[in-house]
Amino acid sequence: MVNSNRLWSRIHELSSIGQTPDNGVTRFSYTDVEHEANEQVKKYMEEAGLEVTFDAVGNVIGTLPGSKDLPAILLGSHLDTVPNGGKFDGSLGVLTAIEVVQSLQEQNIHLNHPVKVIAFKDEEGSRFGFGMIGSLAVAGNLQKEDLQRKDANGVSLHDAMIKQGYSPENILEARMDDVKLYLELHIEQGKVLEKENVPVGVVTGIAGPLWLKFSLIGQAEHAGATPMNQRKDPLVAASLIISETEKLAKKYENAVATVGTISLAPGGVNVIPGSVEFTIDIRDVKEELRDQLEKEIKDYAATITAEREIDLSIEDLQRVAPVLCSNEIQNTIKESIADQGYPVISLPSGAGHDGMQFKDRFPVGMIFVRSQHGISHNPQEFTTKEDAKAGAETMLKTVCKLDKE
Ligand code: HGY
Ligand code: MN
Ligand code: MN
Ligand code: MN
């Protein structure tokens, strides 16, 4: 059994770090706010009997030795958030993993395998334009050139790491090899479990996010003196590309495409914009369909900008392959859910998660917990205490079953 009162109070204590005026959370990676959250989680980990270390990129790692010399079971999620995000995205997974270990300790249940609870750095990609930085490093795939990616203030990932006391020159030391599997609990961020009226579900696969940055250069000119047929207005071209993106994505069964950021310059009421930048996030559980949608959007953008004599450049910000979850772990989670008397619901994840980085490294499994109205990346993100308890019980049972040699 888990201690759901402890889990619930930790969720609210942690979410007060980086709290926004409308009761959301903003916690970007490699900031003092996130450092404060790291220290709070370190305290929880120590209370759970975990030995806490920080790796070269700042992942917070709590280790519990196993009774046998076996590969580790990794449990984790992330502590960083999107701007004005919710209390549960990422945090619930980290706190649940700690709760599972603490409950096992308190009930004198000693696992064969060592357990490592990890709070991954920068899963969201809200600061440097690409995410899953901590899990990329644990997979051994964070590249030196990635360290030069800059935030909106021109601070590089490398310098941000140094400022927080980490050692980016040793990123390859963060790689983990002696691992049996990775298991993450996360809020669903969708409406399936709510519709099925079930608190927990098994994740079958994770859609792969592709992030592109479109830069359009036209001609800044006088809004009053420039006739409509003599303009090179990049914002109008961008608006055509953005609305066509929605039309194209709607033709697919599961694909999604989102413009989440846009900026223009110089920005004057009476100035035709000179340049526009926006990002498109494209996803599908099938990589070939995602890539087909990507091509259709890029072809349309090329046509529109050529017609309007606008310069177009498109930059790959991040391209993560979709991942299928391990059948063995899925079946074990199903057993754990059925043991509690709930119907077993399997569902894909539209959201990306750290486990994607372990696709070719070790088996990955995910437990989803119901999101109220499916709302996430929003201060109204909510999961009930009962559902959080059901999730933690499911993770605890699953870990004990997977621990069998
Ligand atoms: O973008 C995502 O899917 C996740 O929230 N990082
Ligand atoms: Mn998340
Ligand atoms: Mn998220
Ligand atoms: Mn995640």
PDB file of C-alpha atoms in Angstrom, residues 217-404:
ATOM      1  CA  ILE A 217      11.768  37.208 -44.685  1.00  0.00           C
ATOM      2  CA  GLY A 218       9.782  39.769 -46.709  1.00  0.00           C
ATOM      3  CA  GLN A 219      10.076  43.535 -46.874  1.00  0.00           C
ATOM      4  CA  ALA A 220       9.237  45.920 -44.033  1.00  0.00           C
ATOM      5  CA  GLU A 221       7.439  48.907 -45.590  1.00  0.00           C
ATOM      6  CA  HIS A 222       5.061  51.763 -44.861  1.00  0.00           C
ATOM      7  CA  ALA A 223       1.540  50.484 -44.138  1.00  0.00           C
ATOM      8  CA  GLY A 224      -0.040  53.567 -45.666  1.00  0.00           C
ATOM      9  CA  ALA A 225       2.091  54.238 -48.689  1.00  0.00           C
ATOM     10  CA  THR A 226       2.566  50.693 -50.025  1.00  0.00           C
ATOM     11  CA  PRO A 227      -0.169  49.487 -52.420  1.00  0.00           C
ATOM     12  CA  MET A 228      -1.564  46.008 -51.674  1.00  0.00           C
ATOM     13  CA  ASN A 229      -0.141  44.518 -54.903  1.00  0.00           C
ATOM     14  CA  GLN A 230       3.383  45.748 -54.182  1.00  0.00           C
ATOM     15  CA  ARG A 231       3.967  44.095 -50.814  1.00  0.00           C
ATOM     16  CA  LYS A 232       6.180  41.239 -49.664  1.00  0.00           C
ATOM     17  CA  ASP A 233       4.315  40.643 -46.418  1.00  0.00           C
ATOM     18  CA  PRO A 234       5.669  37.544 -44.578  1.00  0.00           C
ATOM     19  CA  LEU A 235       2.881  37.602 -41.997  1.00  0.00           C
ATOM     20  CA  VAL A 236       0.143  37.071 -44.584  1.00  0.00           C
ATOM     21  CA  ALA A 237       2.194  34.211 -46.092  1.00  0.00           C
ATOM     22  CA  ALA A 238       2.654  32.739 -42.602  1.00  0.00           C
ATOM     23  CA  SER A 239      -1.078  32.960 -41.906  1.00  0.00           C
ATOM     24  CA  LEU A 240      -1.822  31.018 -45.129  1.00  0.00           C
ATOM     25  CA  ILE A 241       0.740  28.335 -44.163  1.00  0.00           C
ATOM     26  CA  ILE A 242      -0.667  28.073 -40.628  1.00  0.00           C
ATOM     27  CA  SER A 243      -4.281  27.668 -41.772  1.00  0.00           C
ATOM     28  CA  GLU A 244      -3.240  25.152 -44.475  1.00  0.00           C
ATOM     29  CA  THR A 245      -1.317  23.215 -41.792  1.00  0.00           C
ATOM     30  CA  GLU A 246      -4.559  22.705 -39.875  1.00  0.00           C
ATOM     31  CA  LYS A 247      -6.402  21.605 -43.063  1.00  0.00           C
ATOM     32  CA  LEU A 248      -3.650  19.127 -44.001  1.00  0.00           C
ATOM     33  CA  ALA A 249      -3.396  17.640 -40.471  1.00  0.00           C
ATOM     34  CA  LYS A 250      -7.179  17.123 -40.313  1.00  0.00           C
ATOM     35  CA  LYS A 251      -6.912  14.801 -43.325  1.00  0.00           C
ATOM     36  CA  TYR A 252      -5.021  12.274 -41.139  1.00  0.00           C
ATOM     37  CA  GLU A 253      -6.654   9.944 -38.591  1.00  0.00           C
ATOM     38  CA  ASN A 254      -4.207  10.454 -35.694  1.00  0.00           C
ATOM     39  CA  ALA A 255      -1.820  13.206 -36.754  1.00  0.00           C
ATOM     40  CA  VAL A 256      -1.691  16.551 -34.964  1.00  0.00           C
ATOM     41  CA  ALA A 257       0.053  19.790 -35.957  1.00  0.00           C
ATOM     42  CA  THR A 258       0.345  22.866 -33.757  1.00  0.00           C
ATOM     43  CA  VAL A 259       1.773  26.365 -34.114  1.00  0.00           C
ATOM     44  CA  GLY A 260       2.668  27.180 -30.502  1.00  0.00           C
ATOM     45  CA  THR A 261       5.026  30.130 -30.939  1.00  0.00           C
ATOM     46  CA  ILE A 262       5.120  33.046 -33.416  1.00  0.00           C
ATOM     47  CA  SER A 263       7.077  36.283 -33.509  1.00  0.00           C
ATOM     48  CA  LEU A 264       7.460  39.103 -36.038  1.00  0.00           C
ATOM     49  CA  ALA A 265       9.664  42.130 -36.580  1.00  0.00           C
ATOM     50  CA  PRO A 266       9.883  45.051 -36.430  1.00  0.00           C
ATOM     51  CA  GLY A 267       6.363  45.209 -34.908  1.00  0.00           C
ATOM     52  CA  GLY A 268       4.631  48.535 -35.576  1.00  0.00           C
ATOM     53  CA  VAL A 269       0.971  49.266 -36.214  1.00  0.00           C
ATOM     54  CA  ASN A 270       1.903  51.180 -39.353  1.00  0.00           C
ATOM     55  CA  VAL A 271       4.723  48.885 -40.515  1.00  0.00           C
ATOM     56  CA  ILE A 272       4.317  45.935 -42.877  1.00  0.00           C
ATOM     57  CA  PRO A 273       6.287  43.167 -41.091  1.00  0.00           C
ATOM     58  CA  GLY A 274       9.749  42.444 -42.459  1.00  0.00           C
ATOM     59  CA  SER A 275      10.171  38.998 -40.912  1.00  0.00           C
ATOM     60  CA  VAL A 276       8.125  36.316 -39.171  1.00  0.00           C
ATOM     61  CA  GLU A 277       9.201  33.213 -37.239  1.00  0.00           C
ATOM     62  CA  PHE A 278       6.908  30.434 -36.027  1.00  0.00           C
ATOM     63  CA  THR A 279       7.225  26.812 -34.918  1.00  0.00           C
ATOM     64  CA  ILE A 280       5.174  23.805 -35.973  1.00  0.00           C
ATOM     65  CA  ASP A 281       4.925  20.705 -33.733  1.00  0.00           C
ATOM     66  CA  ILE A 282       3.876  17.702 -35.895  1.00  0.00           C
ATOM     67  CA  ARG A 283       3.067  14.256 -34.432  1.00  0.00           C
ATOM     68  CA  ASP A 284       1.692  10.857 -35.345  1.00  0.00           C
ATOM     69  CA  VAL A 285       2.161   7.439 -33.776  1.00  0.00           C
ATOM     70  CA  LYS A 286       3.223   6.279 -37.261  1.00  0.00           C
ATOM     71  CA  GLU A 287       6.521   7.920 -38.282  1.00  0.00           C
ATOM     72  CA  GLU A 288       5.869   7.525 -42.025  1.00  0.00           C
ATOM     73  CA  LEU A 289       2.567   9.411 -41.724  1.00  0.00           C
ATOM     74  CA  ARG A 290       4.210  12.164 -39.661  1.00  0.00           C
ATOM     75  CA  ASP A 291       6.913  12.537 -42.304  1.00  0.00           C
ATOM     76  CA  GLN A 292       4.291  12.592 -45.092  1.00  0.00           C
ATOM     77  CA  LEU A 293       2.406  15.426 -43.340  1.00  0.00           C
ATOM     78  CA  GLU A 294       5.720  17.250 -42.820  1.00  0.00           C
ATOM     79  CA  LYS A 295       6.391  17.069 -46.579  1.00  0.00           C
ATOM     80  CA  GLU A 296       2.910  18.336 -47.491  1.00  0.00           C
ATOM     81  CA  ILE A 297       3.279  21.335 -45.171  1.00  0.00           C
ATOM     82  CA  LYS A 298       6.777  22.146 -46.443  1.00  0.00           C
ATOM     83  CA  ASP A 299       5.686  21.860 -50.109  1.00  0.00           C
ATOM     84  CA  TYR A 300       2.773  24.229 -49.523  1.00  0.00           C
ATOM     85  CA  ALA A 301       5.030  26.705 -47.680  1.00  0.00           C
ATOM     86  CA  ALA A 302       7.531  26.654 -50.549  1.00  0.00           C
ATOM     87  CA  THR A 303       4.793  27.365 -53.113  1.00  0.00           C
ATOM     88  CA  ILE A 304       3.201  30.224 -51.175  1.00  0.00           C
ATOM     89  CA  THR A 305       6.488  31.956 -50.352  1.00  0.00           C
ATOM     90  CA  ALA A 306       7.786  31.633 -53.925  1.00  0.00           C
ATOM     91  CA  GLU A 307       4.580  33.201 -55.305  1.00  0.00           C
ATOM     92  CA  ARG A 308       4.946  36.120 -52.885  1.00  0.00           C
ATOM     93  CA  GLU A 309       8.742  36.533 -53.234  1.00  0.00           C
ATOM     94  CA  ILE A 310       9.259  35.769 -49.572  1.00  0.00           C
ATOM     95  CA  ASP A 311      12.478  34.058 -48.435  1.00  0.00           C
ATOM     96  CA  LEU A 312      11.702  30.846 -46.547  1.00  0.00           C
ATOM     97  CA  SER A 313      14.014  28.798 -44.339  1.00  0.00           C
ATOM     98  CA  ILE A 314      12.967  25.821 -42.205  1.00  0.00           C
ATOM     99  CA  GLU A 315      15.061  24.533 -39.308  1.00  0.00           C
ATOM    100  CA  ASP A 316      14.742  21.097 -37.631  1.00  0.00           C
ATOM    101  CA  LEU A 317      14.520  21.830 -33.901  1.00  0.00           C
ATOM    102  CA  GLN A 318      13.834  18.278 -32.738  1.00  0.00           C
ATOM    103  CA  ARG A 319      12.857  15.001 -34.403  1.00  0.00           C
ATOM    104  CA  VAL A 320      11.975  12.147 -32.003  1.00  0.00           C
ATOM    105  CA  ALA A 321      10.941   8.734 -33.361  1.00  0.00           C
ATOM    106  CA  PRO A 322       7.669   7.259 -32.068  1.00  0.00           C
ATOM    107  CA  VAL A 323       8.157   4.389 -29.589  1.00  0.00           C
ATOM    108  CA  LEU A 324       6.221   1.179 -28.947  1.00  0.00           C
ATOM    109  CA  CYS A 325       6.114   0.215 -25.240  1.00  0.00           C
ATOM    110  CA  SER A 326       7.465  -3.185 -24.187  1.00  0.00           C
ATOM    111  CA  ASN A 327       4.796  -5.925 -24.348  1.00  0.00           C
ATOM    112  CA  GLU A 328       6.136  -7.548 -21.196  1.00  0.00           C
ATOM    113  CA  ILE A 329       5.845  -4.320 -19.220  1.00  0.00           C
ATOM    114  CA  GLN A 330       2.415  -3.586 -20.719  1.00  0.00           C
ATOM    115  CA  ASN A 331       1.173  -7.027 -19.659  1.00  0.00           C
ATOM    116  CA  THR A 332       2.566  -6.556 -16.159  1.00  0.00           C
ATOM    117  CA  ILE A 333       0.860  -3.186 -15.799  1.00  0.00           C
ATOM    118  CA  LYS A 334      -2.402  -4.790 -17.027  1.00  0.00           C
ATOM    119  CA  GLU A 335      -2.131  -7.424 -14.278  1.00  0.00           C
ATOM    120  CA  SER A 336      -1.501  -4.705 -11.671  1.00  0.00           C
ATOM    121  CA  ILE A 337      -4.547  -2.772 -12.834  1.00  0.00           C
ATOM    122  CA  ALA A 338      -6.745  -5.875 -12.901  1.00  0.00           C
ATOM    123  CA  ASP A 339      -5.495  -6.841  -9.386  1.00  0.00           C
ATOM    124  CA  GLN A 340      -7.157  -3.632  -8.158  1.00  0.00           C
ATOM    125  CA  GLY A 341     -10.437  -4.542  -9.828  1.00  0.00           C
ATOM    126  CA  TYR A 342     -10.315  -1.842 -12.528  1.00  0.00           C
ATOM    127  CA  PRO A 343     -11.125  -2.487 -16.211  1.00  0.00           C
ATOM    128  CA  VAL A 344      -7.874  -2.548 -18.244  1.00  0.00           C
ATOM    129  CA  ILE A 345      -7.637   0.258 -20.816  1.00  0.00           C
ATOM    130  CA  SER A 346      -4.704   0.442 -23.242  1.00  0.00           C
ATOM    131  CA  LEU A 347      -4.070   3.713 -25.063  1.00  0.00           C
ATOM    132  CA  PRO A 348      -1.389   5.528 -27.089  1.00  0.00           C
ATOM    133  CA  SER A 349       0.302   8.685 -25.839  1.00  0.00           C
ATOM    134  CA  GLY A 350      -0.058  11.775 -28.034  1.00  0.00           C
ATOM    135  CA  ALA A 351       2.348  13.557 -25.695  1.00  0.00           C
ATOM    136  CA  GLY A 352       6.071  12.861 -25.853  1.00  0.00           C
ATOM    137  CA  HIS A 353       7.895  11.429 -22.845  1.00  0.00           C
ATOM    138  CA  ASP A 354      11.423  10.786 -21.643  1.00  0.00           C
ATOM    139  CA  GLY A 355      11.100   7.058 -22.270  1.00  0.00           C
ATOM    140  CA  MET A 356      11.295   7.737 -26.026  1.00  0.00           C
ATOM    141  CA  GLN A 357      15.017   8.335 -25.654  1.00  0.00           C
ATOM    142  CA  PHE A 358      15.506   4.727 -24.509  1.00  0.00           C
ATOM    143  CA  LYS A 359      13.886   3.265 -27.650  1.00  0.00           C
ATOM    144  CA  ASP A 360      16.936   1.246 -28.707  1.00  0.00           C
ATOM    145  CA  ARG A 361      18.525   0.962 -25.278  1.00  0.00           C
ATOM    146  CA  PHE A 362      16.195  -0.908 -22.896  1.00  0.00           C
ATOM    147  CA  PRO A 363      12.466  -1.807 -22.563  1.00  0.00           C
ATOM    148  CA  VAL A 364      10.104   1.099 -21.794  1.00  0.00           C
ATOM    149  CA  GLY A 365       6.702   1.076 -20.113  1.00  0.00           C
ATOM    150  CA  MET A 366       4.261   3.806 -19.042  1.00  0.00           C
ATOM    151  CA  ILE A 367       1.313   4.003 -16.690  1.00  0.00           C
ATOM    152  CA  PHE A 368      -1.240   6.762 -17.377  1.00  0.00           C
ATOM    153  CA  VAL A 369      -3.341   8.391 -14.691  1.00  0.00           C
ATOM    154  CA  ARG A 370      -6.646  10.096 -15.538  1.00  0.00           C
ATOM    155  CA  SER A 371      -6.585  13.849 -16.315  1.00  0.00           C
ATOM    156  CA  GLN A 372      -9.700  15.781 -15.406  1.00  0.00           C
ATOM    157  CA  HIS A 373     -11.327  16.948 -18.681  1.00  0.00           C
ATOM    158  CA  GLY A 374      -8.048  15.945 -20.383  1.00  0.00           C
ATOM    159  CA  ILE A 375      -6.655  19.411 -19.654  1.00  0.00           C
ATOM    160  CA  SER A 376      -2.859  19.773 -19.441  1.00  0.00           C
ATOM    161  CA  HIS A 377      -0.125  22.363 -20.106  1.00  0.00           C
ATOM    162  CA  ASN A 378      -2.557  24.636 -18.304  1.00  0.00           C
ATOM    163  CA  PRO A 379      -3.018  25.696 -14.623  1.00  0.00           C
ATOM    164  CA  GLN A 380      -6.338  23.821 -14.627  1.00  0.00           C
ATOM    165  CA  GLU A 381      -4.492  20.500 -15.094  1.00  0.00           C
ATOM    166  CA  PHE A 382      -5.888  18.213 -12.380  1.00  0.00           C
ATOM    167  CA  THR A 383      -5.784  14.623 -11.154  1.00  0.00           C
ATOM    168  CA  THR A 384      -7.728  13.526  -8.048  1.00  0.00           C
ATOM    169  CA  LYS A 385      -6.038  12.182  -4.930  1.00  0.00           C
ATOM    170  CA  GLU A 386      -7.837   8.852  -5.430  1.00  0.00           C
ATOM    171  CA  ASP A 387      -6.593   8.574  -9.019  1.00  0.00           C
ATOM    172  CA  ALA A 388      -3.044   9.483  -7.948  1.00  0.00           C
ATOM    173  CA  LYS A 389      -3.307   6.711  -5.319  1.00  0.00           C
ATOM    174  CA  ALA A 390      -4.528   4.207  -7.928  1.00  0.00           C
ATOM    175  CA  GLY A 391      -1.573   5.171 -10.121  1.00  0.00           C
ATOM    176  CA  ALA A 392       0.913   4.730  -7.291  1.00  0.00           C
ATOM    177  CA  GLU A 393      -0.551   1.351  -6.294  1.00  0.00           C
ATOM    178  CA  THR A 394      -0.309   0.268  -9.930  1.00  0.00           C
ATOM    179  CA  MET A 395       3.332   1.333 -10.124  1.00  0.00           C
ATOM    180  CA  LEU A 396       4.160  -0.397  -6.827  1.00  0.00           C
ATOM    181  CA  LYS A 397       2.586  -3.698  -7.915  1.00  0.00           C
ATOM    182  CA  THR A 398       4.213  -3.448 -11.351  1.00  0.00           C
ATOM    183  CA  VAL A 399       7.686  -2.838  -9.914  1.00  0.00           C
ATOM    184  CA  CYS A 400       7.354  -5.846  -7.572  1.00  0.00           C
ATOM    185  CA  LYS A 401       6.189  -8.092 -10.427  1.00  0.00           C
ATOM    186  CA  LEU A 402       8.942  -6.868 -12.802  1.00  0.00           C
ATOM    187  CA  ASP A 403      11.531  -7.400 -10.077  1.00  0.00           C
ATOM    188  CA  LYS A 404      11.158 -11.159 -10.385  1.00  0.00           C
TER     189      LYS A 404
END
